[in-house]
mmCIF file of C-alpha atoms and ligand atoms in Angstrom:
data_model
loop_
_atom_site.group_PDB
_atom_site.id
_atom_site.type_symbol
_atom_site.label_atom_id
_atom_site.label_comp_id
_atom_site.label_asym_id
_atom_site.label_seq_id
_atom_site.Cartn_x
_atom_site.Cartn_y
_atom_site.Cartn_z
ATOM 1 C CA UNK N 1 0.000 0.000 0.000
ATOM 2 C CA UNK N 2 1.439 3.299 -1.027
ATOM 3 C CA UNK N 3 1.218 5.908 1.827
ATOM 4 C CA UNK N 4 0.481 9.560 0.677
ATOM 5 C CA UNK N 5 3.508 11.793 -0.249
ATOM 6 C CA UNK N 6 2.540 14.760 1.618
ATOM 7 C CA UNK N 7 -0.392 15.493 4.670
ATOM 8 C CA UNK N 8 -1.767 18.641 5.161
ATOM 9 C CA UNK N 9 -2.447 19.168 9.384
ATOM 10 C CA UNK N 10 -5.820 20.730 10.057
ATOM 11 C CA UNK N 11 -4.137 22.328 13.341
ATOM 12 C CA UNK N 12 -7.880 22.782 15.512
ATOM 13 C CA UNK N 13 -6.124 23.603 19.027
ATOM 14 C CA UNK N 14 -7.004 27.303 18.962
ATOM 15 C CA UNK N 15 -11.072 26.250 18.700
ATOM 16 C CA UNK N 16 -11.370 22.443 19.393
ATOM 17 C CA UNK N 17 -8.625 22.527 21.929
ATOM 18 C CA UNK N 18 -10.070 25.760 23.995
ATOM 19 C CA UNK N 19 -13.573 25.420 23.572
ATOM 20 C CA UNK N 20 -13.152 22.861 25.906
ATOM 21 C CA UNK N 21 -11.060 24.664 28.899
ATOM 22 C CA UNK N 22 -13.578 25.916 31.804
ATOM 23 C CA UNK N 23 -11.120 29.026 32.651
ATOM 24 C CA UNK N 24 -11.450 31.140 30.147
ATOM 25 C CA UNK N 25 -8.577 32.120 28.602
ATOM 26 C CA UNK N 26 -7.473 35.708 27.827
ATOM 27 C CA UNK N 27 -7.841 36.843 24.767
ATOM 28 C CA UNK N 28 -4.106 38.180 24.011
ATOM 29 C CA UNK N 29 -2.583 34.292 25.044
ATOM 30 C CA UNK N 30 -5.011 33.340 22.841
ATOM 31 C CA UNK N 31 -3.820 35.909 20.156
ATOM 32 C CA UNK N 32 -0.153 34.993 21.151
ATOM 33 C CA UNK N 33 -0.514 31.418 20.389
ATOM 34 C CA UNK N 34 -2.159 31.309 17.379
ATOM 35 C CA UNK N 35 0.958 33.664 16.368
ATOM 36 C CA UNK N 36 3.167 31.142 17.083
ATOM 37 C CA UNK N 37 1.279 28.147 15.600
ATOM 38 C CA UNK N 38 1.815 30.565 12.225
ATOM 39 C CA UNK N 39 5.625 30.451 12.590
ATOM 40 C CA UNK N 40 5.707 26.433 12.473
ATOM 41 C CA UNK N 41 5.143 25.853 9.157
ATOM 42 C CA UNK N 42 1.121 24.942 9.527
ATOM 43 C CA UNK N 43 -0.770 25.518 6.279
ATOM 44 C CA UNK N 44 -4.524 25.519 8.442
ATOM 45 C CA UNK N 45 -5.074 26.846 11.519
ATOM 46 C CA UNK N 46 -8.650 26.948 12.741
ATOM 47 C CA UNK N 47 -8.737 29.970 14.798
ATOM 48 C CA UNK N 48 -11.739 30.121 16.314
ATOM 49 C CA UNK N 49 -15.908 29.610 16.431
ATOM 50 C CA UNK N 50 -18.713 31.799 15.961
ATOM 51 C CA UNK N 51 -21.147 29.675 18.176
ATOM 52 C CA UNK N 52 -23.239 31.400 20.755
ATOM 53 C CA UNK N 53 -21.063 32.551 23.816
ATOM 54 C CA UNK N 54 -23.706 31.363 26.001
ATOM 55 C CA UNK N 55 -22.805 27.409 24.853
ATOM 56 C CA UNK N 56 -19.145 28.002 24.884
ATOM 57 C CA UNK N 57 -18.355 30.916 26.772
ATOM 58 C CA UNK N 58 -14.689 30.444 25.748
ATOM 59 C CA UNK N 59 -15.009 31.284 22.434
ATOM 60 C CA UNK N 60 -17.512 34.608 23.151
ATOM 61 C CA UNK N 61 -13.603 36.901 22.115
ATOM 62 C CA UNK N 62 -14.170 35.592 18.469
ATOM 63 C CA UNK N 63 -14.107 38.456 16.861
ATOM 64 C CA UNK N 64 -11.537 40.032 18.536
ATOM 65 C CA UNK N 65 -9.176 37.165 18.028
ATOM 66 C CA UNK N 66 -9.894 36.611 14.472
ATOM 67 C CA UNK N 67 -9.473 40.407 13.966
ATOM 68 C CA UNK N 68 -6.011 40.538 15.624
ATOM 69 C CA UNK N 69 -4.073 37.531 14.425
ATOM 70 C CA UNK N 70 -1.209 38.205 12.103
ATOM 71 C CA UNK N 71 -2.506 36.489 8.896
ATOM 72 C CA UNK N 72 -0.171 34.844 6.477
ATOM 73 C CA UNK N 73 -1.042 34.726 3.181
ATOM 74 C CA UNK N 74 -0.382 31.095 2.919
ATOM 75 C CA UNK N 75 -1.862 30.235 5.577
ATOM 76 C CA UNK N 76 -5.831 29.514 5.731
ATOM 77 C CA UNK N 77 -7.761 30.695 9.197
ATOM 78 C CA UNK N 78 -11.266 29.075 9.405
ATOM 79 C CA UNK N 79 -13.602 29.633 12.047
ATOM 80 C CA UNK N 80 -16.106 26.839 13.020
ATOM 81 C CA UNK N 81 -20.078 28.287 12.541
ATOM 82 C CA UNK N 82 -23.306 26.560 13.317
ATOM 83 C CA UNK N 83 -25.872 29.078 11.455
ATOM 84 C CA UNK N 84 -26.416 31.877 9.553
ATOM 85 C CA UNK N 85 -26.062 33.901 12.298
ATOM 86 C CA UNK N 86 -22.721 32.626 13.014
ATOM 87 C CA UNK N 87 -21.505 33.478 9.366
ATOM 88 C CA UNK N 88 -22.699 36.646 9.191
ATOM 89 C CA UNK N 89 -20.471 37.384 12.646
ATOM 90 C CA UNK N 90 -17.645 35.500 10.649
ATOM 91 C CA UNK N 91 -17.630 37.117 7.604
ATOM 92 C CA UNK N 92 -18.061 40.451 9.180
ATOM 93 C CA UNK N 93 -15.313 39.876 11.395
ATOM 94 C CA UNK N 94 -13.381 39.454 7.777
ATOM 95 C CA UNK N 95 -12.714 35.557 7.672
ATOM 96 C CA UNK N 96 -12.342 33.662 4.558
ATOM 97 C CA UNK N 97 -13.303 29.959 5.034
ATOM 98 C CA UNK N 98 -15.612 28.461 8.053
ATOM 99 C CA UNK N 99 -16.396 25.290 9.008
ATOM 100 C CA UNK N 100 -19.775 23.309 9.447
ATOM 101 C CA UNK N 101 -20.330 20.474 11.726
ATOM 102 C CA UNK N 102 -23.478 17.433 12.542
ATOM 103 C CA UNK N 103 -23.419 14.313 13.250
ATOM 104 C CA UNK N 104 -25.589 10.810 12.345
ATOM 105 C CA UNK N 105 -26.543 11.052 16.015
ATOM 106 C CA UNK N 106 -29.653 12.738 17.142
ATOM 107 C CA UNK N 107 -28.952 12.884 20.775
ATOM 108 C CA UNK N 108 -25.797 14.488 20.377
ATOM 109 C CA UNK N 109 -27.090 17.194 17.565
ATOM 110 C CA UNK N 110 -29.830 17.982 20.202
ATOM 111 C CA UNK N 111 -27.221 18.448 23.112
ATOM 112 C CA UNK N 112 -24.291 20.293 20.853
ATOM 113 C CA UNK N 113 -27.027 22.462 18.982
ATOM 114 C CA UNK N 114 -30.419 21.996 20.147
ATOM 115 C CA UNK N 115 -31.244 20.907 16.987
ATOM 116 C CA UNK N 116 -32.239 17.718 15.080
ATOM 117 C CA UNK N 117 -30.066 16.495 12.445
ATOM 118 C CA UNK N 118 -32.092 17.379 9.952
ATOM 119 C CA UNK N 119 -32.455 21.213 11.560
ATOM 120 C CA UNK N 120 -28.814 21.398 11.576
ATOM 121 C CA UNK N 121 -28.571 20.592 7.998
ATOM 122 C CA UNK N 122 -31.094 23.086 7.064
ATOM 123 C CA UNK N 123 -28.977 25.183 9.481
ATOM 124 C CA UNK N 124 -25.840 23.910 7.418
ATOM 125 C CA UNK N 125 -27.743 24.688 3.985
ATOM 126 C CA UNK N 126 -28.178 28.208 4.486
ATOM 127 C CA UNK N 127 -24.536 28.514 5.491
ATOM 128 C CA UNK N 128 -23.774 26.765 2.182
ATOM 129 C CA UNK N 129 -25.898 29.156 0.317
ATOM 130 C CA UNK N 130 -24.887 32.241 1.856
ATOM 131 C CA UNK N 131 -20.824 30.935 1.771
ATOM 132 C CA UNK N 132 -21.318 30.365 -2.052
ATOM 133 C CA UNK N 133 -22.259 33.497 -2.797
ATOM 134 C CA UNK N 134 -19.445 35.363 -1.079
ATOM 135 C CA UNK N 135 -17.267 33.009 -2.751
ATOM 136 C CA UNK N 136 -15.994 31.322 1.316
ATOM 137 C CA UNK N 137 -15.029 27.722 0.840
ATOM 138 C CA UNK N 138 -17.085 25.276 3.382
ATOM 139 C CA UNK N 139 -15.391 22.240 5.221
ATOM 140 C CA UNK N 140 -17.633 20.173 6.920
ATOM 141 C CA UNK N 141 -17.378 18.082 10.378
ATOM 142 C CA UNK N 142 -18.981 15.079 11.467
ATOM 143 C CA UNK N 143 -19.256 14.086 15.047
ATOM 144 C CA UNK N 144 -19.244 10.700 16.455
ATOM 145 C CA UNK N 145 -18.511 8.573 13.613
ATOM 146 C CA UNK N 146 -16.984 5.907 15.645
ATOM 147 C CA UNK N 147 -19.233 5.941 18.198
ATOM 148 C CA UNK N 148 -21.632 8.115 20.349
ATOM 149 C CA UNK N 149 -21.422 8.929 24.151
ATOM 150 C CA UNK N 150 -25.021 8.596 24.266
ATOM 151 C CA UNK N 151 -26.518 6.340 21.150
ATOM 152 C CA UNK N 152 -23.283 3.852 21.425
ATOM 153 C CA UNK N 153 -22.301 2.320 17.602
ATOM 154 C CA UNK N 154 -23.179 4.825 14.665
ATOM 155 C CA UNK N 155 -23.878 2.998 11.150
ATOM 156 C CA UNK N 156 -20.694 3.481 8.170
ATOM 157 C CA UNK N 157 -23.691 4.196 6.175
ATOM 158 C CA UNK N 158 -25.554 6.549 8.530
ATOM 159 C CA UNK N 159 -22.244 8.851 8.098
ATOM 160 C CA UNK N 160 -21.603 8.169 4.411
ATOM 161 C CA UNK N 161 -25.319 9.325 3.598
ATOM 162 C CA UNK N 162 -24.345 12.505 5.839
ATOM 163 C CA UNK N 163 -21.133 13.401 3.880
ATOM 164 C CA UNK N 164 -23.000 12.633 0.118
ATOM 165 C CA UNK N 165 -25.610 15.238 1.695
ATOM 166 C CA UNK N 166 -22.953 17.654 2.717
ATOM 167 C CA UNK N 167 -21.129 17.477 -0.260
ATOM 168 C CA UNK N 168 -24.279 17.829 -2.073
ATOM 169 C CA UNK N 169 -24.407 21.470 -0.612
ATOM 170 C CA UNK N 170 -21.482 22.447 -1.501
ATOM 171 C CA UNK N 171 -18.614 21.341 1.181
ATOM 172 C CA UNK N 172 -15.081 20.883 -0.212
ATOM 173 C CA UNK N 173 -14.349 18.397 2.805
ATOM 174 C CA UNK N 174 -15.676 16.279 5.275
ATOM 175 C CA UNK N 175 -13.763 15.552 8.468
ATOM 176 C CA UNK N 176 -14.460 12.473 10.013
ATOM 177 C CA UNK N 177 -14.425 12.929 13.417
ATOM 178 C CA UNK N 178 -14.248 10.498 16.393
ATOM 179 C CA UNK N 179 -15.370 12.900 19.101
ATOM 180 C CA UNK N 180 -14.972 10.516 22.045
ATOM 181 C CA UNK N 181 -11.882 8.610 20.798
ATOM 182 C CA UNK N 182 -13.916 5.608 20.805
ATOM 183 C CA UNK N 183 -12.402 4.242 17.461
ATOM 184 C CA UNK N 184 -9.799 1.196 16.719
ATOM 185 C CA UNK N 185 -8.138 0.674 13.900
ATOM 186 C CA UNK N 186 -11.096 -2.344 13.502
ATOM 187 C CA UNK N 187 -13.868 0.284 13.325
ATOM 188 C CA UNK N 188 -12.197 2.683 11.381
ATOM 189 C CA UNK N 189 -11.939 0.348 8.608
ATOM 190 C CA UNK N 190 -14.873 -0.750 8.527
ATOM 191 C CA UNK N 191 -15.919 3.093 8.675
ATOM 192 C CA UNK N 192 -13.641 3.298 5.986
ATOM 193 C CA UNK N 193 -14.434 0.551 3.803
ATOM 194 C CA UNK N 194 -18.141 2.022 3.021
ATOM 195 C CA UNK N 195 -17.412 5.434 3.486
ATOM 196 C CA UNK N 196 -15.108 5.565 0.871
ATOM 197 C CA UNK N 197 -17.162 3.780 -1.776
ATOM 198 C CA UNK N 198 -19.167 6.817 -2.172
ATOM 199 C CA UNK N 199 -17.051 10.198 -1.000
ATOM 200 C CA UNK N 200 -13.145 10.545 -2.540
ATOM 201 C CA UNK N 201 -10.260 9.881 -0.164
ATOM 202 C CA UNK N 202 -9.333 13.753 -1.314
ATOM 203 C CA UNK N 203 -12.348 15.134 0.129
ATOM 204 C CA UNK N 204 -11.936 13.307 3.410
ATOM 205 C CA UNK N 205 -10.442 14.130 6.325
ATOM 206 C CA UNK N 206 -10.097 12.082 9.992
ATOM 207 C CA UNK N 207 -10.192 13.864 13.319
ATOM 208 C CA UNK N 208 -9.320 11.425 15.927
ATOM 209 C CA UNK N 209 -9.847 12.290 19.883
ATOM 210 C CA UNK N 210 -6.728 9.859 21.706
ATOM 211 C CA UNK N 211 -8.659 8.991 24.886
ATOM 212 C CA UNK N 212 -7.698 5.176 24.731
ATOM 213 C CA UNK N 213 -4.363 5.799 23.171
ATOM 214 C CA UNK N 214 -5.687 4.751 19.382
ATOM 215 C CA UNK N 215 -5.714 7.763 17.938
ATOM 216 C CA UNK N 216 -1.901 7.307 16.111
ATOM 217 C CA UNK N 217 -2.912 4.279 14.639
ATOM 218 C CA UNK N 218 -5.961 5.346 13.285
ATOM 219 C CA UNK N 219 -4.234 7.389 11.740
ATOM 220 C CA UNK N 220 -1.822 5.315 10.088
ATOM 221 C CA UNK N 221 -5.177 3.008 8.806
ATOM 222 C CA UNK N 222 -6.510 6.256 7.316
ATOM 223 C CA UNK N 223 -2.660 6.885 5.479
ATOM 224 C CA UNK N 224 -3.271 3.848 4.430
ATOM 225 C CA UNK N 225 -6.414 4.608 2.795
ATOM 226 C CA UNK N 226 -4.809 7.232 1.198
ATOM 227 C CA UNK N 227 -6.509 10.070 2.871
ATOM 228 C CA UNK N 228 -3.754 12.819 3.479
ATOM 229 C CA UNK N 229 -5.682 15.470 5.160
ATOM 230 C CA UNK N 230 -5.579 15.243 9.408
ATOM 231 C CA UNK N 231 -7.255 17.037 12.425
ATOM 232 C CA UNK N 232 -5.207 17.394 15.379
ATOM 233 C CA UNK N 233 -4.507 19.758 17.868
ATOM 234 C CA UNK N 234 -1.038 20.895 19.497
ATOM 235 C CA UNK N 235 -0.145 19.487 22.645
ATOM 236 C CA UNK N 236 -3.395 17.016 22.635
ATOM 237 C CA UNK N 237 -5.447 19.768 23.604
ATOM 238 C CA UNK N 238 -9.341 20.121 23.221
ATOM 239 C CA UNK N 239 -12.881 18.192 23.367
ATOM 240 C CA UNK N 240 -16.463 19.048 22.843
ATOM 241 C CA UNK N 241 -17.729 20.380 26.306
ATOM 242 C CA UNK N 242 -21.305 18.600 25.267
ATOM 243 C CA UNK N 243 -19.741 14.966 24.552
ATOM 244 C CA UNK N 244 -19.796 12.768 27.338
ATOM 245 C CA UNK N 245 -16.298 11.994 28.384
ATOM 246 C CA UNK N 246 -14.672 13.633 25.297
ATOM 247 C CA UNK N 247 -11.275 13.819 25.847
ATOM 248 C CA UNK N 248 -7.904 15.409 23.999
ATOM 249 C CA UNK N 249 -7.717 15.311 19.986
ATOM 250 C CA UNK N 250 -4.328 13.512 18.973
ATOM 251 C CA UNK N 251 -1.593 15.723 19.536
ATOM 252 C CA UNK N 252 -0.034 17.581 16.236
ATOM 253 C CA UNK N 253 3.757 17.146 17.425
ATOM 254 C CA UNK N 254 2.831 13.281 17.675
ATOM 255 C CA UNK N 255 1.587 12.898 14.208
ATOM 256 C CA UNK N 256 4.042 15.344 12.814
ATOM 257 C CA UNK N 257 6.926 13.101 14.849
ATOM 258 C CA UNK N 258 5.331 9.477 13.325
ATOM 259 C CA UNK N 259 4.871 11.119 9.747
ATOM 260 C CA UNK N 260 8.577 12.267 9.535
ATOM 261 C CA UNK N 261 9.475 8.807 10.556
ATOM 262 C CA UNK N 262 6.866 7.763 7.617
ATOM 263 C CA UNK N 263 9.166 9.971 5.530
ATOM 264 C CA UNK N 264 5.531 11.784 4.601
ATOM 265 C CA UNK N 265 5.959 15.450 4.300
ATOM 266 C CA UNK N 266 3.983 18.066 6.293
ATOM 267 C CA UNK N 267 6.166 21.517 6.170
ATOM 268 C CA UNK N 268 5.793 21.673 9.692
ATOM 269 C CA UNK N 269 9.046 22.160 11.589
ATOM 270 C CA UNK N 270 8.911 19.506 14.598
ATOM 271 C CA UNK N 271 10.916 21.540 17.225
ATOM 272 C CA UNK N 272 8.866 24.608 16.808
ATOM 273 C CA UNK N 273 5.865 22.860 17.402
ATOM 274 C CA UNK N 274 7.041 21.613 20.381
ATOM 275 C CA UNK N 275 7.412 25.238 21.738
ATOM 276 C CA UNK N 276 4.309 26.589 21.015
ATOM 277 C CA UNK N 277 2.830 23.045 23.016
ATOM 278 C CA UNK N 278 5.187 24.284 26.440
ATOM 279 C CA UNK N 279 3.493 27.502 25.922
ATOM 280 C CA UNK N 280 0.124 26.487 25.747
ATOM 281 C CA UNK N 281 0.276 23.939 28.259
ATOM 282 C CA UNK N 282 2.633 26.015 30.409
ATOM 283 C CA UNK N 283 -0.669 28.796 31.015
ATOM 284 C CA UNK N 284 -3.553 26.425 30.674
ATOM 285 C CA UNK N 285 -2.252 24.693 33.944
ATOM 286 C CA UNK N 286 -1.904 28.013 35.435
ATOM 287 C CA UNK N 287 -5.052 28.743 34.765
ATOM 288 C CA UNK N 288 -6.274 26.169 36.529
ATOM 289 C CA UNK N 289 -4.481 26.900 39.229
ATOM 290 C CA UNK N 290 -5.667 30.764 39.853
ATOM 291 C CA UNK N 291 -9.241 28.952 40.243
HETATM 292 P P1 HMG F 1 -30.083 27.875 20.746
HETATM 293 O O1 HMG F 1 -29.994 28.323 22.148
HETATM 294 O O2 HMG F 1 -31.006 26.778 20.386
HETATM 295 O O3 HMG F 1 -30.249 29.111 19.739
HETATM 296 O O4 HMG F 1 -28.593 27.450 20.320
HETATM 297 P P2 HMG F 1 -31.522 29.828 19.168
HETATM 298 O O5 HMG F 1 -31.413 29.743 17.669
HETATM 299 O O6 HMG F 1 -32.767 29.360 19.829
HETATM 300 O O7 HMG F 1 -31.215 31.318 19.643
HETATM 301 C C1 HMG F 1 -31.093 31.606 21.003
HETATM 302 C C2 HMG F 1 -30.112 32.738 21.193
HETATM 303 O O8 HMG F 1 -28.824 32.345 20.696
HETATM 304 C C3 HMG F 1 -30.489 34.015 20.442
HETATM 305 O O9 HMG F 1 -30.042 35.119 21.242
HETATM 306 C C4 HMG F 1 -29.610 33.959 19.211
HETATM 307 O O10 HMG F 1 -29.329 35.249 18.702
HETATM 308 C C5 HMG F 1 -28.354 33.324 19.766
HETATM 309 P P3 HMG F 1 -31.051 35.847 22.268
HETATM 310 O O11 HMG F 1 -32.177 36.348 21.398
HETATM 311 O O12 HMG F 1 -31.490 34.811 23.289
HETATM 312 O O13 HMG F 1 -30.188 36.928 22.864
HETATM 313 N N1 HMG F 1 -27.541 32.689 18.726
HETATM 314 C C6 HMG F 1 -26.262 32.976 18.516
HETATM 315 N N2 HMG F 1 -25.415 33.797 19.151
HETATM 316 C C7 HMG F 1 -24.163 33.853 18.684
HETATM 317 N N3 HMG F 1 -23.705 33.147 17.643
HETATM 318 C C8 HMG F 1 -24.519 32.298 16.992
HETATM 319 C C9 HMG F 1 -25.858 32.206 17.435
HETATM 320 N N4 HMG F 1 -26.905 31.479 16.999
HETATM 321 C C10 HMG F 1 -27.938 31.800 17.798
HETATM 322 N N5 HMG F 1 -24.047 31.603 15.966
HETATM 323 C C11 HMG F 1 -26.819 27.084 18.754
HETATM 324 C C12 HMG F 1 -28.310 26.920 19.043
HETATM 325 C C13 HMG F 1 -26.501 26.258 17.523
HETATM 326 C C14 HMG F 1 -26.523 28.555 18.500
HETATM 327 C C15 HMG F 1 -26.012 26.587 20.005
HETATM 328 O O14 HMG F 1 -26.469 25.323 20.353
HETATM 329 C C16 HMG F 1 -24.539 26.548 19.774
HETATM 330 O O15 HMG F 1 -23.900 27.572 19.614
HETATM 331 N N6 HMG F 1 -23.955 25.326 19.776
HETATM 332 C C17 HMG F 1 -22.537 25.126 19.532
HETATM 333 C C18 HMG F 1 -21.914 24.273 20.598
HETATM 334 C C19 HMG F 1 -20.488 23.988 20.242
HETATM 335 O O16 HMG F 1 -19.760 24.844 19.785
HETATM 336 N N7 HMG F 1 -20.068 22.741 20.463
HETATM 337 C C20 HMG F 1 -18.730 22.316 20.155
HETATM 338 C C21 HMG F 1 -18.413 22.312 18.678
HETATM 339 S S1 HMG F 1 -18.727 20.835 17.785
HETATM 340 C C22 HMG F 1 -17.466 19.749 18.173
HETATM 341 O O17 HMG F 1 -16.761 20.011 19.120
HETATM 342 C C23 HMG F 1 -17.177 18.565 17.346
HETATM 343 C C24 HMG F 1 -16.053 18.801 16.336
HETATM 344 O O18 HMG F 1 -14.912 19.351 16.968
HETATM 345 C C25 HMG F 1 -15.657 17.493 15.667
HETATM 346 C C26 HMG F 1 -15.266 16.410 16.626
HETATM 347 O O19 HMG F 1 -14.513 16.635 17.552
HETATM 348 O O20 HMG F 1 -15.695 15.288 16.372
HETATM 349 C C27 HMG F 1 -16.487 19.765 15.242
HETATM 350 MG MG1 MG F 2 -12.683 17.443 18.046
#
């Protein structure tokens, strides 16, 4: 099996990893860090989410962080939204590319969004709509592929039917995303197996949460799929705050460290990544501790 020749890191620390820390953060470490993750060589950097500050109260500085981050012109800054509402914030905050997110399960859409699946894609449409005509690119996010805190097992074809609807819309991408970190390399292929029947390994991207340690070598099952796009977040950081025992995505210094012993290019530069994870994890601690 040929492994792909270059992966591009969807780097989600800044939104996925914070969304989930109960002190808040302030705004300038925020602004500071996703400074830094711009210096490593990181082609995507999701900066932040236009959700309502009353479900993630971490978040509610949005506008202000999107607004003062150095932007590199190589370097793409999306912003997770879950309605209109959200992308009208986004856009008039100036971003250029936002992310969508559902899931197969209803429980879960109803206690990350209040919303049926099928309200969240009509949600999701109108983004869709409203992206095309300003010309915004639209990635795409699906929760709990490999399993559900509160529905257990989700169906392969449950979340291929998803993605063909998604794409459908408009969406360049669909991340694949194992919320809970429930996933083996056994369910992932079998995720895998029907999924990609029906949605191109080039329009799919995995998002793996590490809480039992399987997160690397789901991974390496997806490489070997040939899907060279992956979610992950520096120093492990992150979870959804209305997922069950959600813990840490996979950490981007480990996958950067296990594809440069792959020999699979990423243009990140290892060591500087592994500053900017002391500094985040060197005042999230803190944080903590002033509680
Ligand atoms: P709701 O309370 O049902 O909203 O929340 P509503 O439509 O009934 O409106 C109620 C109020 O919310 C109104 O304000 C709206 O203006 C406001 P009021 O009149 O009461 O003052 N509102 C908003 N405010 C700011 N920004 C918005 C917005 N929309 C409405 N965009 C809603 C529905 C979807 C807004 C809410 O449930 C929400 O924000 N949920 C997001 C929760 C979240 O961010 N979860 C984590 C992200 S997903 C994830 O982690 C998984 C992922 O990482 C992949 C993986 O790991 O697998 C992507
Ligand atoms: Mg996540």
């Amino acid at each position: 099996m040929t492994l792909p020749a270059f992966v591009k890191i969807v780097e989600v620390s800044p939104r996925d990893g914070l969304q989930n820390e109960k002190n808040i953060v302030p705004t300038d470490i925020k602004i500071d860090f996703i400074n830094q993750l711009s210096e490593t060589g990181l082609s995507v950097i999701e900066a932040t989410s236009f959700v309502s500050p009353k479900w993630i109260p971490q978040l509610a500085d949005h506008t202000e962080v999107f607004k003062s981050i150095k932007k590199h012109q190589n370097i793409s800054y999306p912003v997770l939204v879950p309605n209109l509402q959200g992308f009208n914030e986004a856009l008039a905050a100036g971003v250029k590319e936002v992310a969508v997110f559902t899931t197969p399960s209803e429980t879960f859409s109803k206690k990350n969004t209040n919303s049926t699946v099928q309200e969240s894609l009509d949600n999701i449409k109108q983004v869709t709509d409203a992206a095309k005509k300003h010309h915004i690119p639209v990635r795409a996010y699906l929760s709990c592929v490999l399993g559900c805190p509160f529905e257990g097992d989700i169906a392969p074809k449950a979340v291929t039917d998803l993605a063909m609807t998604l794409l459908d819309f408009g969406c360049y991408e669909i991340s694949l995303g194992d919320t809970i970190g429930v996933g083996t390399p056994g369910s992932t292929k079998k995720l895998l197996d029907v999924f990609l029947k029906k949605i191109p390994e080039k329009q799919t991207a995995v998002h793996f949460h590490d809480t039992y340690g399987q997160a690397l070598v789901n991974i390496y099952v997806a490489l070997e799929y040939g899907i060279s796009v992956i979610d992950s977040s520096v120093a492990g950081i992150g979870g959804c705050p209305y997922a069950k025992g959600a813990t840490g995505n996979v950490a981007t210094e480990k996958v950067v460290y296990m594809l440069n012993g792959l020999g699979i290019k990423t243009g990140i530069d290892l060591n500087m990544l592994i500053k900017v994870s002391r500094f985040i994890t060197q005042r999230l601690p803190k944080l903590s501790d002033q509680k």
